[in-house]
GROMACS .gro file of N, CA and C in nm:
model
  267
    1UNK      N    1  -1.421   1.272  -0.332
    1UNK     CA    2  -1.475   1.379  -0.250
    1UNK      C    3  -1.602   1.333  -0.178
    2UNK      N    4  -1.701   1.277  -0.259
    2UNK     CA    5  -1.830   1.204  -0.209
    2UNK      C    6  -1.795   1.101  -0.099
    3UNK      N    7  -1.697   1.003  -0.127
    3UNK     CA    8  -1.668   0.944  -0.030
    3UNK      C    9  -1.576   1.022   0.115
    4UNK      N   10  -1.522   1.083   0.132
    4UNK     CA   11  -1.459   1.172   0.227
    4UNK      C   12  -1.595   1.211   0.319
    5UNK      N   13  -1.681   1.277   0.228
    5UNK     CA   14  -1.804   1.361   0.324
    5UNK      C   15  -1.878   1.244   0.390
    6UNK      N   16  -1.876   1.145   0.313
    6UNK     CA   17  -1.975   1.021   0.356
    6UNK      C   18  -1.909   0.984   0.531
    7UNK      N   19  -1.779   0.977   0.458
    7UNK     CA   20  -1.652   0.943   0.576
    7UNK      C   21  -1.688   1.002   0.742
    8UNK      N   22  -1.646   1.127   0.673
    8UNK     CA   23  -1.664   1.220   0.810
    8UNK      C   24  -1.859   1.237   0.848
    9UNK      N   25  -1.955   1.187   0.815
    9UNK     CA   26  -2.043   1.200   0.847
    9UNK      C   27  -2.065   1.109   0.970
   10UNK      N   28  -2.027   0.953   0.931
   10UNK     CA   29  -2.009   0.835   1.023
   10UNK      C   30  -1.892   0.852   1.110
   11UNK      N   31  -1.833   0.952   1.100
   11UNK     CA   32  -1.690   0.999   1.213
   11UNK      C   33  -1.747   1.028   1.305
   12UNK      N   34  -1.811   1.138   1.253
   12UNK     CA   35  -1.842   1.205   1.367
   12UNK      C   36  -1.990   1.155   1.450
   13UNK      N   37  -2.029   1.067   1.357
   13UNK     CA   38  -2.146   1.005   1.465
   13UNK      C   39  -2.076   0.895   1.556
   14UNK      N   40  -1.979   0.872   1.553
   14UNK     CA   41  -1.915   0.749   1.650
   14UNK      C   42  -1.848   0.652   1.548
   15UNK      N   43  -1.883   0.657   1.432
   15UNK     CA   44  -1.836   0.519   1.359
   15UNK      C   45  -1.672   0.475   1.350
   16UNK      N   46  -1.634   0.342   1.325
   16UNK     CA   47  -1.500   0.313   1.295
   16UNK      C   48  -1.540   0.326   1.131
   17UNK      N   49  -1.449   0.418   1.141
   17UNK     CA   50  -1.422   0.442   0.944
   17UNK      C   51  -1.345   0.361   0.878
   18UNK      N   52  -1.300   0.271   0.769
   18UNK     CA   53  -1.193   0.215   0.702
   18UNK      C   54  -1.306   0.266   0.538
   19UNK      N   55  -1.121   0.326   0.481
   19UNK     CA   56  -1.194   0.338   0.371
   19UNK      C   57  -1.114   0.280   0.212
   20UNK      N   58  -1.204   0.239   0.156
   20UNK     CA   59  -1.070   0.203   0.018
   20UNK      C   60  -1.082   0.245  -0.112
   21UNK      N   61  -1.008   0.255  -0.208
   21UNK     CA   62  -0.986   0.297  -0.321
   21UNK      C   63  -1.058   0.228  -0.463
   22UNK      N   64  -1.074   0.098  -0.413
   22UNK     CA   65  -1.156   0.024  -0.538
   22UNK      C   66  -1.214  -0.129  -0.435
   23UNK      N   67  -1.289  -0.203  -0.533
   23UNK     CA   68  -1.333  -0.293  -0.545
   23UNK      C   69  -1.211  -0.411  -0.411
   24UNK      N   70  -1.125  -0.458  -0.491
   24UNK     CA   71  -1.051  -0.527  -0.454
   24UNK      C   72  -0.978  -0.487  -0.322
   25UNK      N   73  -0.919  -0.382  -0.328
   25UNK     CA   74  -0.906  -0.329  -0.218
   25UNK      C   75  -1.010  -0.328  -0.032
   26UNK      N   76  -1.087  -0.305  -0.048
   26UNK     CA   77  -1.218  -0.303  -0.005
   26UNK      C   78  -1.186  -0.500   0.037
   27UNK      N   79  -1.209  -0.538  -0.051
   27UNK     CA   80  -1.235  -0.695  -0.032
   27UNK      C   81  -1.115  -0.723   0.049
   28UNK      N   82  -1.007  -0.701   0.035
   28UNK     CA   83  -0.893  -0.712   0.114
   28UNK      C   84  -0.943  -0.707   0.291
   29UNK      N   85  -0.943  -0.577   0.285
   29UNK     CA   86  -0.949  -0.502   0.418
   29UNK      C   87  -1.090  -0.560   0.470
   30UNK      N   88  -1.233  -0.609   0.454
   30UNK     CA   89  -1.332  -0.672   0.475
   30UNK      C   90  -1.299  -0.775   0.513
   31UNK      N   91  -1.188  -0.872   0.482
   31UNK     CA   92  -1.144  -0.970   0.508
   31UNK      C   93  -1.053  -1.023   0.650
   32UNK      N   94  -0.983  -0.897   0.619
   32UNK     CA   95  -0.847  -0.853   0.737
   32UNK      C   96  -0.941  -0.823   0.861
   33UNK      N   97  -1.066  -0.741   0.843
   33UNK     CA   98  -1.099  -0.651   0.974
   33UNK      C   99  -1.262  -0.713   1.018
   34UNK      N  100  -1.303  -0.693   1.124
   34UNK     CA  101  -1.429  -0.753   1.134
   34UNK      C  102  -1.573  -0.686   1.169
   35UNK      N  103  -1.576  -0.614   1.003
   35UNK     CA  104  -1.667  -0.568   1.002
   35UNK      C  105  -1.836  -0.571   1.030
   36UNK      N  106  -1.919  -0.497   1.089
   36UNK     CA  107  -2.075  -0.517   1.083
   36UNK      C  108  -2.155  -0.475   0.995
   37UNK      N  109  -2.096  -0.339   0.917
   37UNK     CA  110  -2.153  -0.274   0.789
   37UNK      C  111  -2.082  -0.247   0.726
   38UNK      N  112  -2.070  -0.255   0.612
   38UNK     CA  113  -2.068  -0.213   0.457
   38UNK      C  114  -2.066  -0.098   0.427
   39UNK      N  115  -2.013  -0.030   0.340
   39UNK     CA  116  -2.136   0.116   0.248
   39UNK      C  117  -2.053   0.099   0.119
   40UNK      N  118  -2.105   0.043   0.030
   40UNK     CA  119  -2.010   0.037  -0.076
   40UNK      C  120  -2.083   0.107  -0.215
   41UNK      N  121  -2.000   0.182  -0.324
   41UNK     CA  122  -2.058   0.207  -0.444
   41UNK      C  123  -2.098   0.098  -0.575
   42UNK      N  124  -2.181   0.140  -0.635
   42UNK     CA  125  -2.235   0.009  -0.761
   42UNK      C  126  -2.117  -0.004  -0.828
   43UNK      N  127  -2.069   0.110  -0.861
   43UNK     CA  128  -1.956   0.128  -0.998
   43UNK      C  129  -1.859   0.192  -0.933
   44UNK      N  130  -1.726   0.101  -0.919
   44UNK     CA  131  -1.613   0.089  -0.844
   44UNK      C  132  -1.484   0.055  -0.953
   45UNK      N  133  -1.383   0.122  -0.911
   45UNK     CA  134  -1.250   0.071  -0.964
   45UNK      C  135  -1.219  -0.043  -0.936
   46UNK      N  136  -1.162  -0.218  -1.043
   46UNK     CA  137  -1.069  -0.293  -1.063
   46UNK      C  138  -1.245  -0.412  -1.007
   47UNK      N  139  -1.337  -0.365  -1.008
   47UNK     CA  140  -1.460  -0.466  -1.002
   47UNK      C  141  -1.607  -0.324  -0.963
   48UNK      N  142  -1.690  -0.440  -0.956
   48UNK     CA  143  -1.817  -0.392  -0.945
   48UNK      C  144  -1.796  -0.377  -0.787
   49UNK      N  145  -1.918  -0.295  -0.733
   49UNK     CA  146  -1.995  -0.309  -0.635
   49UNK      C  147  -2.069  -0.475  -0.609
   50UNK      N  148  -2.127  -0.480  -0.682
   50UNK     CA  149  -2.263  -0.622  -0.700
   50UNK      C  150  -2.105  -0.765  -0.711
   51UNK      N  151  -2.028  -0.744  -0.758
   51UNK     CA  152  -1.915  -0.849  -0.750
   51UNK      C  153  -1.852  -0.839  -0.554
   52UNK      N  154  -1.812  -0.739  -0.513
   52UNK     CA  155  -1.784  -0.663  -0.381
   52UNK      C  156  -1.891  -0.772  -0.309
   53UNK      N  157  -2.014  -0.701  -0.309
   53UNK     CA  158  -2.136  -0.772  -0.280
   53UNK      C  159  -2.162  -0.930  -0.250
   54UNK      N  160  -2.115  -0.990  -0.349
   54UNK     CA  161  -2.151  -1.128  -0.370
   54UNK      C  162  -1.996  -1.213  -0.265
   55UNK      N  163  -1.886  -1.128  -0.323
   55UNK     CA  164  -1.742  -1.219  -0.250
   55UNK      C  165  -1.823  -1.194  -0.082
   56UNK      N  166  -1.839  -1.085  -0.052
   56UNK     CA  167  -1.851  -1.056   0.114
   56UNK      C  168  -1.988  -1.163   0.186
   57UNK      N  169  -2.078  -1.167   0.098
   57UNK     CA  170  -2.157  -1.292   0.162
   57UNK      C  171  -2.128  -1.368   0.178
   58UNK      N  172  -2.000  -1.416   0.075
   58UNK     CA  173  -2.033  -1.550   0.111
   58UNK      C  174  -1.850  -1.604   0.164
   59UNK      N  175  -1.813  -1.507   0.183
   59UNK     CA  176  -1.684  -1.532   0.292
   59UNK      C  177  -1.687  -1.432   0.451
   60UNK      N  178  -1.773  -1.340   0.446
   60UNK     CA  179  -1.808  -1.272   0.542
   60UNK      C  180  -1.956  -1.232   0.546
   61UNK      N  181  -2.025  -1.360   0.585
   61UNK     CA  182  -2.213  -1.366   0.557
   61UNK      C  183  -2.256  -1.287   0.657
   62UNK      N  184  -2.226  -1.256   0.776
   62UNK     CA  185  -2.290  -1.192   0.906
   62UNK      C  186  -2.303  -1.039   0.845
   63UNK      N  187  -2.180  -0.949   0.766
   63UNK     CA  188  -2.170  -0.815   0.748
   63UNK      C  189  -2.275  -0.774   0.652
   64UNK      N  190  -2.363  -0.678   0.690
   64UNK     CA  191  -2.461  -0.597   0.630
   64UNK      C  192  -2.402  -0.503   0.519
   65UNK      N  193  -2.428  -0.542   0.395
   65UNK     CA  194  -2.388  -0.413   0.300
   65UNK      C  195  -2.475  -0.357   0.226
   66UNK      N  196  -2.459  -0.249   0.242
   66UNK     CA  197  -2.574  -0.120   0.177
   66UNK      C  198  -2.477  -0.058   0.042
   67UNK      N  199  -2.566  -0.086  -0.122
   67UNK     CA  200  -2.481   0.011  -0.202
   67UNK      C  201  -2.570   0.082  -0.192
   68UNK      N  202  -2.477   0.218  -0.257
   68UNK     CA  203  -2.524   0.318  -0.299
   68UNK      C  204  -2.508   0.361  -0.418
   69UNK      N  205  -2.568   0.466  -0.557
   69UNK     CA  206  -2.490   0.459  -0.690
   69UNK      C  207  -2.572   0.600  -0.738
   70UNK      N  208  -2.545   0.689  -0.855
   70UNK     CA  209  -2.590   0.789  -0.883
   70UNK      C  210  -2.680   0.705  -0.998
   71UNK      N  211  -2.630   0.581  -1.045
   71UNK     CA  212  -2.685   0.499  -1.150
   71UNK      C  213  -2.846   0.422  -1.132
   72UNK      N  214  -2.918   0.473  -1.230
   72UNK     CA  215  -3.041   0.404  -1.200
   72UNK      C  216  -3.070   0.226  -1.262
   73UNK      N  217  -2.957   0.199  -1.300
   73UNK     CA  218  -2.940   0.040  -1.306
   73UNK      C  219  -2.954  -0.052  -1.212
   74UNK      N  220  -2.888   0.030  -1.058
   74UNK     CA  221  -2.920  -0.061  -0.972
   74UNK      C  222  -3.048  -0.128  -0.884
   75UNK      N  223  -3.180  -0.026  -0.938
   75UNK     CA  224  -3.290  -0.095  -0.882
   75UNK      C  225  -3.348  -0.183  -1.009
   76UNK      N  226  -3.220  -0.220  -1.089
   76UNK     CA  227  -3.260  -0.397  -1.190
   76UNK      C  228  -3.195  -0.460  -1.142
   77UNK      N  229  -3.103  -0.436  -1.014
   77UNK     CA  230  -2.971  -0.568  -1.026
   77UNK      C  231  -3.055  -0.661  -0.929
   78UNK      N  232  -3.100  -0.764  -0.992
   78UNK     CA  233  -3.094  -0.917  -0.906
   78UNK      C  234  -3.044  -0.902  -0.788
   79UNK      N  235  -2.915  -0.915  -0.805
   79UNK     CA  236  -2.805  -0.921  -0.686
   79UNK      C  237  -2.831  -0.846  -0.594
   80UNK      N  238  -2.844  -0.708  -0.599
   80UNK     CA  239  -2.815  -0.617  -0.550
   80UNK      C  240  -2.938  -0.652  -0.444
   81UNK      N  241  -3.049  -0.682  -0.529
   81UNK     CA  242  -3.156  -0.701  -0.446
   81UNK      C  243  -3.207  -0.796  -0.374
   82UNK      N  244  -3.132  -0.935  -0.424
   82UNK     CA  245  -3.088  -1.062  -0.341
   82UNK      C  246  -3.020  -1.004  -0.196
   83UNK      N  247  -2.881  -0.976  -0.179
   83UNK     CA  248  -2.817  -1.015  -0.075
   83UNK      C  249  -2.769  -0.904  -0.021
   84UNK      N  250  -2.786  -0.730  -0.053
   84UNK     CA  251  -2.793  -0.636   0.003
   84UNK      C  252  -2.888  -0.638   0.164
   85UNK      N  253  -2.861  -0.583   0.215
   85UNK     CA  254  -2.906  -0.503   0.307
   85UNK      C  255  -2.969  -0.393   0.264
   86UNK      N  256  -2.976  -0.321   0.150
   86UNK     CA  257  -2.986  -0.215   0.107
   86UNK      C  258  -2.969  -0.131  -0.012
   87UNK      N  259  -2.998  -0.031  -0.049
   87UNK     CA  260  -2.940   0.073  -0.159
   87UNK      C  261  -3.018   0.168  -0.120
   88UNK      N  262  -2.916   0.278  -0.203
   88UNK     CA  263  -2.958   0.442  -0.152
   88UNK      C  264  -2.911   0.450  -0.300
   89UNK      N  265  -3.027   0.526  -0.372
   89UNK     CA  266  -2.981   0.599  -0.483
   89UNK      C  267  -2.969   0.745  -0.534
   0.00000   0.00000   0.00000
């Protein structure tokens, strides 16, 4: 549901939407399409966010990714804070 509203927020400002179901998925379609931004969650189905994170730098280094998480773990993640663009918590 959170992701849907997120969806239609960037719809309707102009954005190209692609959206996916988990981790891997996501990495798929990042791969296939040639993305400029990101918006991905910390804690994701079939992998992490911060795993998401790390494959896309460094097979797709130009794309900006911003997580986001209800979890207050992610202002400890290394990673997150290495090679993000971002977080919204």
């Amino acid at each position: 549901v959170i992701r849907d509203v997120i969806a239609q927020y960037f719809i309707k400002g102009g954005w190209n939407v692609v959206q996916a179901d988990n981790a891997l998925d996501a990495l798929v379609v990042a791969l296939e399409e040639n993305f400029s931004v990101v918006l991905t969650d910390f804690n994701m189905p079939r992998d992490s966010g911060t795993a998401l994170l790390e494959k896309l730098q460094r097979y797709r280094p130009g794309v900006q990714v911003f997580i986001m998480t209800g979890a207050s773990e992610i202002a400890h993640d290394e990673k997150v804070k290495k090679y993000s663009a971002g977080f919204l918590q």
